[in-house]
Coordinates of C-alpha atoms and ligand atoms in Angstrom, one line a residue:
Chain A
M1 CA 0.0 0.0 0.0
E2 CA 2.8 2.4 1.0
R3 CA 4.6 1.4 -2.2
F4 CA 1.5 2.0 -4.3
R5 CA 1.1 5.4 -2.9
Y6 CA 4.8 6.1 -3.4
F7 CA 4.5 5.1 -7.1
L8 CA 1.4 7.2 -7.6
Q9 CA 3.2 10.2 -6.0
R10 CA 6.3 9.7 -8.2
T11 CA 4.2 9.4 -11.3
V12 CA 2.2 12.6 -10.7
F13 CA 5.3 14.4 -9.6
S14 CA 7.3 13.4 -12.6
M15 CA 4.6 14.4 -15.1
K16 CA 4.3 17.8 -13.4
Q17 CA 8.1 18.1 -13.6
S18 CA 8.4 17.7 -17.3
P19 CA 5.0 18.8 -18.8
L20 CA 6.5 19.4 -22.2
L21 CA 7.9 15.8 -22.6
C22 CA 4.7 14.5 -21.1
S23 CA 2.5 16.3 -23.6
A24 CA 4.8 15.3 -26.4
T25 CA 4.3 11.7 -25.6
I26 CA 0.5 12.1 -25.2
G27 CA 0.4 14.1 -28.5
T28 CA 2.3 11.6 -30.5
V29 CA 0.2 8.7 -29.3
A30 CA -3.0 10.8 -29.9
I31 CA -2.1 11.7 -33.5
A32 CA -0.9 8.3 -34.5
L33 CA -3.9 6.5 -32.9
M34 CA -6.3 9.0 -34.4
L35 CA -4.9 8.2 -37.9
L36 CA -5.0 4.5 -37.2
S37 CA -8.5 4.5 -35.8
F38 CA -9.8 6.7 -38.6
F39 CA -8.3 4.4 -41.1
T40 CA -9.8 1.4 -39.3
L41 CA -13.1 3.2 -39.3
I42 CA -13.0 3.6 -43.1
V43 CA -11.9 0.0 -43.7
L44 CA -14.6 -1.4 -41.5
N45 CA -17.2 0.7 -43.2
V46 CA -16.0 -0.2 -46.7
Q47 CA -16.0 -3.9 -45.7
N48 CA -19.5 -3.5 -44.4
L49 CA -20.7 -1.9 -47.6
T50 CA -19.1 -4.5 -49.8
K51 CA -20.7 -7.2 -47.7
Q52 CA -24.0 -5.7 -48.6
W53 CA -23.1 -5.6 -52.3
S54 CA -21.8 -9.1 -52.2
R55 CA -25.3 -10.4 -51.5
D56 CA -25.6 -10.3 -55.3
I57 CA -22.9 -12.9 -55.7
Q58 CA -24.7 -16.0 -56.9
V59 CA -24.4 -18.9 -59.2
V60 CA -27.1 -19.4 -61.8
V61 CA -27.6 -22.9 -63.2
Y62 CA -29.5 -22.9 -66.6
L63 CA -31.6 -25.9 -67.1
D64 CA -31.9 -27.5 -70.5
Q65 CA -35.3 -28.9 -69.7
V66 CA -38.0 -27.9 -67.3
P67 CA -37.8 -30.5 -64.5
S68 CA -40.8 -32.3 -63.1
Q69 CA -42.0 -31.1 -59.7
T70 CA -40.6 -34.2 -57.9
V71 CA -37.2 -33.9 -59.6
L72 CA -37.0 -30.2 -58.9
E73 CA -37.8 -30.7 -55.2
Q74 CA -35.1 -33.4 -55.0
W75 CA -32.6 -31.0 -56.6
L76 CA -33.5 -28.1 -54.3
E77 CA -33.1 -30.3 -51.3
E78 CA -29.8 -31.6 -52.4
I79 CA -28.4 -28.1 -53.2
E80 CA -29.5 -26.6 -50.0
Q81 CA -27.3 -29.1 -48.1
Y82 CA -24.1 -27.8 -49.6
P83 CA -22.2 -25.8 -47.0
E84 CA -21.6 -22.9 -49.4
V85 CA -25.3 -22.3 -50.1
E86 CA -27.4 -19.7 -48.3
Q87 CA -30.5 -20.0 -50.4
V88 CA -31.6 -21.6 -53.7
N89 CA -34.5 -20.4 -55.8
Y90 CA -36.1 -21.9 -58.9
I91 CA -36.9 -19.5 -61.6
S92 CA -39.4 -20.9 -64.1
Q93 CA -39.4 -19.9 -67.7
Q94 CA -42.5 -17.7 -67.1
Q95 CA -40.7 -15.9 -64.2
A96 CA -37.5 -15.4 -66.3
F97 CA -39.6 -14.0 -69.2
E98 CA -41.3 -11.5 -66.9
R99 CA -38.1 -10.4 -65.3
F100 CA -36.5 -9.9 -68.7
S101 CA -39.4 -7.8 -70.0
E102 CA -39.3 -5.8 -66.8
R103 CA -35.7 -5.1 -67.3
L104 CA -36.3 -4.0 -70.9
G105 CA -38.7 -1.4 -69.5
Q106 CA -39.9 0.9 -72.4
N107 CA -38.4 -1.5 -75.0
K108 CA -40.6 -4.3 -73.7
D109 CA -42.5 -4.5 -77.0
L110 CA -39.4 -6.2 -78.5
L111 CA -40.7 -9.3 -76.8
D112 CA -44.1 -9.1 -78.4
G113 CA -45.1 -12.3 -80.0
L114 CA -42.4 -14.3 -78.3
M115 CA -43.3 -17.2 -76.1
P116 CA -41.9 -17.4 -72.5
E117 CA -40.3 -20.8 -73.6
V118 CA -37.5 -18.9 -75.4
L119 CA -35.8 -18.3 -72.1
P120 CA -34.4 -21.3 -70.0
A121 CA -35.6 -22.1 -66.5
A122 CA -32.9 -21.7 -63.9
L123 CA -31.8 -22.3 -60.4
E124 CA -30.4 -19.2 -58.6
V125 CA -28.0 -20.2 -55.9
S126 CA -26.8 -17.5 -53.4
L127 CA -23.8 -18.1 -51.3
T128 CA -23.1 -17.9 -47.6
E129 CA -21.1 -14.9 -46.5
T130 CA -17.9 -16.9 -46.1
A131 CA -18.2 -18.5 -49.5
R132 CA -18.6 -15.2 -51.4
S133 CA -15.3 -15.4 -53.1
R134 CA -13.9 -16.9 -56.3
E135 CA -12.7 -19.9 -54.4
G136 CA -16.1 -20.5 -52.7
T137 CA -17.9 -20.2 -56.0
E138 CA -15.6 -22.7 -57.7
R139 CA -16.1 -25.1 -54.8
L140 CA -19.8 -24.8 -55.1
I141 CA -19.7 -25.3 -58.9
S142 CA -17.7 -28.5 -58.6
L143 CA -20.3 -29.8 -56.2
L144 CA -23.1 -28.8 -58.5
K145 CA -21.3 -30.6 -61.4
N146 CA -22.0 -33.9 -59.6
N147 CA -25.4 -33.7 -61.1
K148 CA -25.1 -34.4 -64.9
E149 CA -28.0 -32.1 -65.6
F150 CA -26.1 -29.1 -64.4
H151 CA -23.5 -28.0 -66.9
N152 CA -24.5 -24.5 -68.0
F153 CA -23.5 -22.1 -65.3
R154 CA -23.2 -18.3 -65.1
Y155 CA -21.5 -16.5 -62.3
G156 CA -19.9 -13.1 -62.3
Q157 CA -16.3 -14.4 -62.8
E158 CA -14.7 -11.1 -63.5
W159 CA -16.7 -9.4 -60.8
L160 CA -15.5 -12.0 -58.3
D161 CA -11.9 -11.7 -59.2
R162 CA -12.1 -7.9 -58.7
Y163 CA -14.0 -8.3 -55.5
D164 CA -11.4 -10.7 -54.2
A165 CA -8.5 -8.5 -55.2
F166 CA -10.2 -5.4 -53.7
I167 CA -10.7 -7.1 -50.3
F168 CA -7.2 -8.4 -50.3
L169 CA -5.8 -5.0 -51.2
L170 CA -7.8 -3.3 -48.5
Q171 CA -6.6 -5.8 -45.8
L172 CA -3.0 -5.6 -47.0
T173 CA -2.8 -1.8 -47.0
G174 CA -4.7 -1.8 -43.7
T175 CA -2.2 -4.2 -42.1
L176 CA 0.9 -2.6 -43.6
A177 CA -0.1 1.0 -42.9
G178 CA -1.3 0.1 -39.4
G179 CA 1.8 -1.9 -38.6
F180 CA 4.0 0.8 -39.9
L181 CA 2.2 3.5 -38.0
V182 CA 2.3 1.5 -34.7
F183 CA 6.0 0.9 -35.0
A184 CA 6.8 4.5 -36.0
T185 CA 4.8 5.6 -33.0
L186 CA 6.6 3.2 -30.7
F187 CA 9.9 4.6 -32.0
I188 CA 8.9 8.2 -31.4
V189 CA 7.3 7.5 -28.0
S190 CA 10.2 5.5 -26.7
N191 CA 12.6 8.2 -27.8
T192 CA 10.6 10.9 -26.1
I193 CA 10.4 8.8 -22.9
K194 CA 14.1 8.2 -23.3
L195 CA 14.6 12.0 -22.9
T196 CA 12.6 11.9 -19.7
I197 CA 14.6 9.0 -18.4
Y198 CA 17.9 10.5 -19.5
A199 CA 17.1 13.7 -17.7
R200 CA 16.7 11.6 -14.5
R201 CA 19.5 9.1 -15.0
D202 CA 21.2 10.3 -11.8
E203 CA 18.1 9.5 -9.9
L204 CA 18.0 6.0 -11.5
E205 CA 21.6 5.4 -10.5
I206 CA 21.1 6.6 -6.9
M207 CA 18.0 4.5 -6.5
G208 CA 20.0 1.5 -7.6
L209 CA 22.8 2.3 -5.2
I210 CA 20.5 2.5 -2.2
G211 CA 19.1 -0.9 -2.8
A212 CA 16.0 -0.4 -5.0
T213 CA 15.2 -3.5 -7.1
P214 CA 15.1 -2.9 -10.9
M215 CA 11.3 -3.4 -10.8
F216 CA 10.9 -0.7 -8.1
I217 CA 12.9 1.8 -10.2
K218 CA 11.1 1.0 -13.4
A219 CA 7.5 0.8 -12.1
P220 CA 6.8 4.6 -11.9
F221 CA 8.2 5.1 -15.4
M222 CA 6.1 2.3 -16.8
A223 CA 3.0 3.5 -15.0
E224 CA 3.6 7.0 -16.4
G225 CA 4.1 5.7 -19.9
A226 CA 0.9 3.6 -19.7
F227 CA -1.1 6.4 -18.3
Q228 CA 0.1 8.8 -21.0
G229 CA -0.7 6.2 -23.6
I230 CA -4.3 5.8 -22.3
I231 CA -4.8 9.6 -22.3
G232 CA -3.4 9.8 -25.8
A233 CA -5.7 7.0 -27.0
I234 CA -8.8 8.7 -25.5
L235 CA -7.9 11.9 -27.2
A236 CA -7.4 9.9 -30.4
L237 CA -10.9 8.4 -30.2
G238 CA -12.3 11.9 -29.6
G239 CA -10.5 13.3 -32.6
C240 CA -11.5 10.3 -34.7
H241 CA -15.1 10.9 -33.7
I242 CA -14.9 14.5 -34.8
L243 CA -13.4 13.5 -38.2
Y244 CA -16.1 10.8 -38.5
Y245 CA -18.9 13.3 -37.7
F246 CA -17.8 16.1 -40.0
F247 CA -16.3 14.2 -42.9
L248 CA -18.3 11.0 -43.1
K249 CA -21.6 11.8 -41.4
K250 CA -22.1 15.4 -42.6
G251 CA -19.8 15.4 -45.6
L252 CA -21.0 12.2 -47.3
A253 CA -24.6 12.7 -46.4
A254 CA -24.7 15.4 -49.0
L255 CA -23.4 13.1 -51.6
L256 CA -25.1 9.8 -50.7
T257 CA -28.7 8.9 -50.2
T258 CA -29.7 9.1 -46.6
A259 CA -30.0 5.3 -46.4
A260 CA -26.4 4.9 -47.4
A261 CA -25.2 7.6 -45.0
E262 CA -27.1 5.9 -42.2
N263 CA -25.1 2.7 -42.9
I264 CA -21.8 4.5 -41.9
H265 CA -21.1 3.6 -38.3
F266 CA -18.5 4.7 -35.8
L267 CA -16.0 2.2 -34.4
P268 CA -17.7 -0.6 -32.5
L269 CA -17.1 -0.7 -28.8
I270 CA -14.6 -3.6 -29.0
V271 CA -12.5 -1.7 -31.5
Q272 CA -12.5 1.4 -29.2
I273 CA -11.3 -0.7 -26.3
A274 CA -8.6 -2.1 -28.6
V275 CA -7.5 1.4 -29.5
I276 CA -7.2 2.3 -25.8
A277 CA -5.3 -1.0 -25.1
T278 CA -3.0 -0.1 -28.0
G279 CA -2.3 3.3 -26.4
L280 CA -1.6 1.6 -23.1
L281 CA 0.8 -0.8 -24.7
L282 CA 2.5 1.9 -26.7
G283 CA 3.3 3.9 -23.5
F284 CA 4.2 0.8 -21.5
I285 CA 6.6 -0.7 -24.1
G286 CA 7.8 2.7 -25.1
S287 CA 9.1 3.3 -21.6
L288 CA 10.2 -0.3 -21.1
L289 CA 12.6 -0.2 -24.1
P290 CA 14.8 2.8 -22.9
L291 CA 14.5 1.6 -19.3
R292 CA 16.3 -1.6 -20.2
K293 CA 19.2 0.5 -21.2
F294 CA 19.3 2.9 -18.3
V295 CA 18.4 0.7 -15.4
R296 CA 21.3 -1.7 -15.0
I297 CA 22.3 -2.8 -11.6
Chain B
M1 CA 33.7 -10.1 7.7
I2 CA 34.6 -9.1 4.2
Q3 CA 37.0 -11.3 2.3
L4 CA 38.6 -10.9 -1.1
F5 CA 40.5 -13.8 -2.7
N6 CA 42.9 -13.1 -5.6
V7 CA 40.5 -10.5 -7.0
G8 CA 41.4 -9.0 -10.4
K9 CA 39.5 -6.4 -12.5
V10 CA 40.0 -5.5 -16.1
Y11 CA 37.5 -3.0 -17.4
Q12 CA 35.6 -3.6 -20.7
N13 CA 37.8 -1.3 -22.6
G14 CA 40.8 -3.4 -21.5
A15 CA 42.1 -1.1 -18.8
P16 CA 43.5 -3.2 -15.9
A17 CA 42.4 -1.7 -12.6
L18 CA 43.1 -4.4 -10.0
H19 CA 45.6 -7.2 -10.3
D20 CA 45.6 -9.7 -7.4
I21 CA 43.9 -8.4 -4.3
S22 CA 43.5 -10.6 -1.2
L23 CA 42.1 -8.8 1.8
K24 CA 40.2 -9.6 5.0
I25 CA 38.2 -7.0 6.8
P26 CA 36.7 -8.1 10.2
D27 CA 33.4 -6.7 11.4
G28 CA 33.6 -3.4 13.1
D29 CA 37.0 -2.5 11.5
F30 CA 37.9 1.0 10.3
V31 CA 40.0 0.7 7.2
Y32 CA 41.5 3.3 4.8
I33 CA 42.2 2.3 1.2
T34 CA 44.7 4.8 -0.1
G35 CA 47.2 5.2 -2.9
S36 CA 47.8 7.7 -5.7
S37 CA 45.1 8.6 -8.3
G38 CA 44.4 5.7 -10.6
A39 CA 45.7 3.1 -8.1
G40 CA 42.3 1.3 -8.1
K41 CA 40.7 2.6 -4.9
S42 CA 37.3 3.4 -6.4
T43 CA 37.3 0.2 -8.4
L44 CA 37.8 -1.8 -5.2
L45 CA 34.8 -0.1 -3.6
R46 CA 32.7 -0.6 -6.7
L47 CA 33.4 -4.3 -6.5
L48 CA 32.3 -4.4 -2.9
Y49 CA 28.9 -2.9 -3.7
C50 CA 28.6 -4.9 -6.9
A51 CA 28.6 -2.0 -9.3
E52 CA 31.2 -4.0 -11.1
K53 CA 31.9 -7.7 -11.3
P54 CA 35.4 -8.9 -10.6
S55 CA 37.2 -10.4 -13.7
R56 CA 38.9 -12.9 -11.4
G57 CA 38.7 -14.1 -7.9
Q58 CA 36.0 -14.3 -5.3
I59 CA 34.4 -11.8 -2.9
L60 CA 32.7 -12.9 0.3
M61 CA 30.5 -10.5 2.3
G62 CA 29.7 -12.4 5.5
E63 CA 28.6 -15.8 4.3
R64 CA 27.6 -14.6 0.9
N65 CA 29.6 -14.9 -2.3
T66 CA 28.8 -11.8 -4.2
T67 CA 30.7 -12.6 -7.3
R68 CA 27.7 -13.8 -9.3
L69 CA 24.6 -12.3 -7.9
K70 CA 21.3 -11.6 -9.8
S71 CA 20.3 -7.9 -9.9
R72 CA 17.5 -8.4 -7.4
N73 CA 19.9 -9.9 -4.9
I74 CA 22.4 -7.2 -5.6
A75 CA 19.6 -4.7 -4.6
L76 CA 19.0 -6.7 -1.4
L77 CA 22.7 -6.8 -0.6
R78 CA 23.0 -3.0 -1.0
R79 CA 20.3 -2.5 1.7
D80 CA 23.0 -3.6 4.2
I81 CA 25.6 -1.2 2.8
G82 CA 25.7 2.6 3.2
F83 CA 27.6 4.7 0.6
V84 CA 29.1 8.2 0.7
F85 CA 30.6 9.7 -2.4
Q86 CA 32.9 12.6 -3.1
D87 CA 30.1 14.2 -5.2
F88 CA 27.4 13.4 -2.7
K89 CA 25.0 11.9 -5.2
L90 CA 22.0 13.6 -3.7
L91 CA 18.8 14.2 -5.6
N92 CA 18.8 18.0 -6.1
N93 CA 15.1 18.3 -6.9
R94 CA 14.1 16.7 -3.6
S95 CA 14.3 18.0 -0.1
V96 CA 16.8 16.9 2.5
F97 CA 14.1 15.0 4.2
E98 CA 13.1 13.2 1.0
N99 CA 16.7 12.3 0.2
V100 CA 17.3 10.7 3.5
A101 CA 13.9 9.0 3.4
L102 CA 14.6 7.4 0.0
P103 CA 16.4 4.2 1.2
L104 CA 13.5 3.6 3.7
Q105 CA 10.9 4.1 1.0
V106 CA 12.7 1.6 -1.2
Q107 CA 12.5 -0.9 1.6
G108 CA 8.7 -0.3 1.9
L109 CA 8.6 1.1 5.5
S110 CA 5.4 2.9 6.6
K111 CA 5.3 6.7 6.5
Q112 CA 5.3 6.8 10.3
E113 CA 8.5 4.8 10.7
I114 CA 10.2 6.7 7.9
S115 CA 9.4 10.1 9.6
T116 CA 10.8 9.1 13.0
Q117 CA 13.9 7.4 11.6
V118 CA 14.7 10.2 9.2
Y119 CA 14.2 12.9 11.9
Q120 CA 16.5 11.0 14.3
M121 CA 19.1 10.6 11.7
L122 CA 19.0 14.3 10.7
Q123 CA 19.4 15.2 14.4
Y124 CA 22.4 12.9 14.6
V125 CA 24.1 14.8 11.8
G126 CA 22.8 18.2 13.1
L127 CA 20.6 19.1 10.2
E128 CA 17.1 18.7 11.7
Y129 CA 16.5 22.4 11.1
K130 CA 17.1 22.2 7.4
L131 CA 15.0 19.2 6.4
Q132 CA 12.8 21.1 3.9
R133 CA 15.8 22.6 2.1
K134 CA 17.0 21.4 -1.3
P135 CA 20.6 20.1 -1.3
L136 CA 21.9 22.9 -3.5
E137 CA 20.8 25.4 -0.9
L138 CA 23.3 23.8 1.5
S139 CA 27.0 24.1 2.0
G140 CA 29.3 21.3 0.8
G141 CA 29.8 20.0 4.4
E142 CA 26.1 20.0 5.0
Q143 CA 25.5 18.1 1.7
Q144 CA 28.0 15.6 2.8
R145 CA 26.2 15.2 6.1
V146 CA 22.9 14.6 4.3
A147 CA 24.7 11.9 2.3
I148 CA 26.0 10.4 5.5
A149 CA 22.5 10.5 7.0
R150 CA 21.1 8.8 3.9
A151 CA 23.8 6.1 4.2
M152 CA 23.3 5.5 7.9
V153 CA 19.5 5.7 8.1
V154 CA 19.1 2.0 7.3
N155 CA 21.5 1.0 10.0
P156 CA 24.0 -0.6 7.6
R157 CA 26.6 -3.1 8.7
L158 CA 29.1 -1.6 6.3
L159 CA 29.7 2.0 5.4
L160 CA 31.7 2.7 2.2
A161 CA 33.0 6.2 1.4
D162 CA 34.9 7.2 -1.7
E163 CA 36.9 10.3 -1.1
P164 CA 34.3 11.7 1.3
T165 CA 36.5 14.7 2.2
G166 CA 37.9 15.4 -1.2
N167 CA 35.6 18.3 -1.9
L168 CA 35.6 19.8 1.6
D169 CA 37.9 22.3 3.3
H170 CA 39.9 21.3 6.3
E171 CA 37.5 22.0 9.1
L172 CA 34.5 20.4 7.4
A173 CA 36.7 17.4 6.6
V174 CA 37.6 17.0 10.2
E175 CA 34.0 17.2 11.2
I176 CA 33.0 14.5 8.7
M177 CA 35.9 12.3 9.9
E178 CA 34.7 12.6 13.5
M179 CA 31.3 11.5 12.4
F180 CA 32.7 8.4 10.7
T181 CA 34.6 7.7 13.9
R182 CA 31.4 7.9 15.9
I183 CA 29.6 5.7 13.4
N184 CA 32.4 3.1 13.7
E185 CA 32.2 3.1 17.5
T186 CA 28.6 1.9 17.2
G187 CA 29.9 -1.2 15.5
T188 CA 29.5 -0.4 11.8
T189 CA 32.4 -1.5 9.6
V190 CA 33.8 1.7 7.9
L191 CA 35.8 1.5 4.7
I192 CA 37.1 4.8 3.3
A193 CA 39.0 5.3 0.0
T194 CA 41.0 8.5 0.3
H195 CA 44.3 10.1 -0.6
D196 CA 44.0 12.8 2.1
K197 CA 47.3 12.3 3.9
E198 CA 46.3 14.8 6.6
M199 CA 43.3 12.8 7.7
L200 CA 45.2 9.6 7.6
E201 CA 47.6 11.1 10.2
R202 CA 45.0 12.8 12.3
F203 CA 42.7 9.8 12.5
P204 CA 45.0 6.8 12.3
H205 CA 43.5 3.5 11.4
R206 CA 44.4 0.4 9.5
T207 CA 45.6 1.5 6.1
V208 CA 45.7 -0.5 2.9
V209 CA 47.9 1.1 0.3
L210 CA 47.3 0.4 -3.4
H211 CA 49.6 1.0 -6.2
G212 CA 48.9 0.1 -9.8
G213 CA 46.2 -2.3 -8.8
N214 CA 48.2 -4.2 -6.2
I215 CA 48.3 -4.0 -2.4
V216 CA 51.8 -2.6 -1.5
S217 CA 51.2 -2.3 2.3
D218 CA 48.6 -3.1 4.9
D219 CA 49.5 -1.5 8.3
S220 CA 47.6 -1.1 11.5
P221 CA 48.9 1.7 13.7
D222 CA 48.4 0.2 17.1
S223 CA 49.5 -3.4 16.6
T224 CA 52.6 -5.2 15.5
D225 CA 51.0 -7.5 13.0
T226 CA 52.0 -6.0 9.7
C227 CA 51.9 -7.8 6.5
E228 CA 53.9 -6.4 3.6
E229 CA 53.2 -7.4 0.1
T230 CA 55.3 -6.5 -2.9
T231 CA 54.7 -7.0 -6.6
Ligands
ADP1 N1 34.5 2.8 -15.7 C1 35.8 2.6 -16.1 N2 36.1 2.1 -17.3 C2 37.3 1.9 -17.7 N3 38.4 2.1 -17.0 C3 38.2 2.6 -15.7 C4 36.9 2.8 -15.2 N4 37.0 3.3 -13.9 C5 38.3 3.3 -13.7 N5 39.1 2.9 -14.7 C6 40.5 2.8 -14.8 O1 40.9 1.9 -13.8 C7 42.1 2.4 -13.1 C8 41.8 2.5 -11.6 O2 40.8 3.6 -11.5 P1 40.1 4.0 -10.1 O3 39.7 2.7 -9.4 O4 39.1 5.0 -10.3 O5 41.4 4.6 -9.3 P2 41.4 5.6 -8.0 O6 40.0 5.6 -7.5 O7 42.3 5.0 -7.1 O8 41.8 6.9 -8.6 C9 42.5 3.6 -13.8 O9 43.5 3.3 -14.7 C10 41.2 4.1 -14.5 O10 41.6 4.7 -15.7
MG2 MG1 38.7 7.3 -7.2

């Protein structure tokens, strides 16, 4: 208890003593984490949006002949069992014809005199979320090919390739930029804290001479670093919220439909907690690194 | 009892500081380590409080071999040792009281115990009226007395002092030496590295003379057992 109070006193005292270095650490963490969390915010929202688009990813099986009711039910049952399948719908020739004419809109009279039988009946298979990629689609098609009747497929191959590449690129840039940012911050923070420690190296030496254990010497510095990291992270979340509000909520609302703008969300709670934990770790490790050099008994 | 067996020290940069030191210091002894500048006096003290590890030989403090201690055990060992340095090594941004309280805080004593012990110790060195001052507001002799108070507040069994009078004028030096004598009379082993000839004559005690990293003589003033060693 005495020790805890001692550490607390030392931490507060030390931050009062070098307010400039203290705010430099907090500021660095705040700016870096603000960029990082704003970037995360964008990535999460883009992923969210593409997830909605990707509902359209489906495999269409054209049927050469209209199946009998029993055969059709058998097929539907079979296909629904595949793990990649979310839903399967039968589109009769009549339905296909109606859709087509709907899509033609004003030019619908082109179809005058044609029978619905010109268009093939089809099975529309939509995929589960995890299977919505080129790989998943191919897996599904090879399963479907087990049935000899199914040989005429259509699936947005090009679209899928681009979708896969886009998601991959997004994740790659996110990871690389995030990782780089975290390490750059760690570097800056540990150098700033190094200045604080360097300014107090006499104290560290004396503490060691009078019998303080390395842990006892380091603890106030690490507490200080962690505390500054948390403050920085909270500021970062605040800043990120301001960016989000003015650029995304207000700014994009003017460009997008209200429905689309409503789909833009702030970071979920778990990510906010992760940002604060990152701040804590940055401060903690940022002070641990230089301490290893200076506290040698 | 402190015992050194064939201790040698070569610094990282290759500079040899001590060659082959064997020495026994019984509990309660008062010993000077003397010799010209660069003879290895400070190095010998640094080995005793484990600021350096010997390159060769063994050091026993009581029962404990301190040659290869882990940093935590070094910290514990130092709690039994008081140090006084030529440059005082006080924390200039903390008050006299806080400086003397530091070793007790490190050992986790309660606020109450710390206050009483620190106050008693400051009385002992005659600085109880200046406990709120910062070290730089004090004279050299007073700063050295603060350093002694900090060293003695934990009741150490061994007091090490490296040139404790080097920065002080004659009168203050005598005052400090008298203080060491009193401390020694309470049973604490006192080991002082100094080349202050005047103090050696005025306060005669067992004197170990170093030269070039070797012991060249080890004399006690009031006894006949003298052991001479030559290189
Ligand atoms: N930290 C160090 N690194 C390298 N060499 C040192 C170091 N400290 C002392 N020495 C060398 O060791 C020798 C003994 O030094 P020291 O023990 O300080 O002597 P004294 O205290 O008797 O003047 C000297 O030659 C000195 O240059
Ligand atoms: Mg010296």
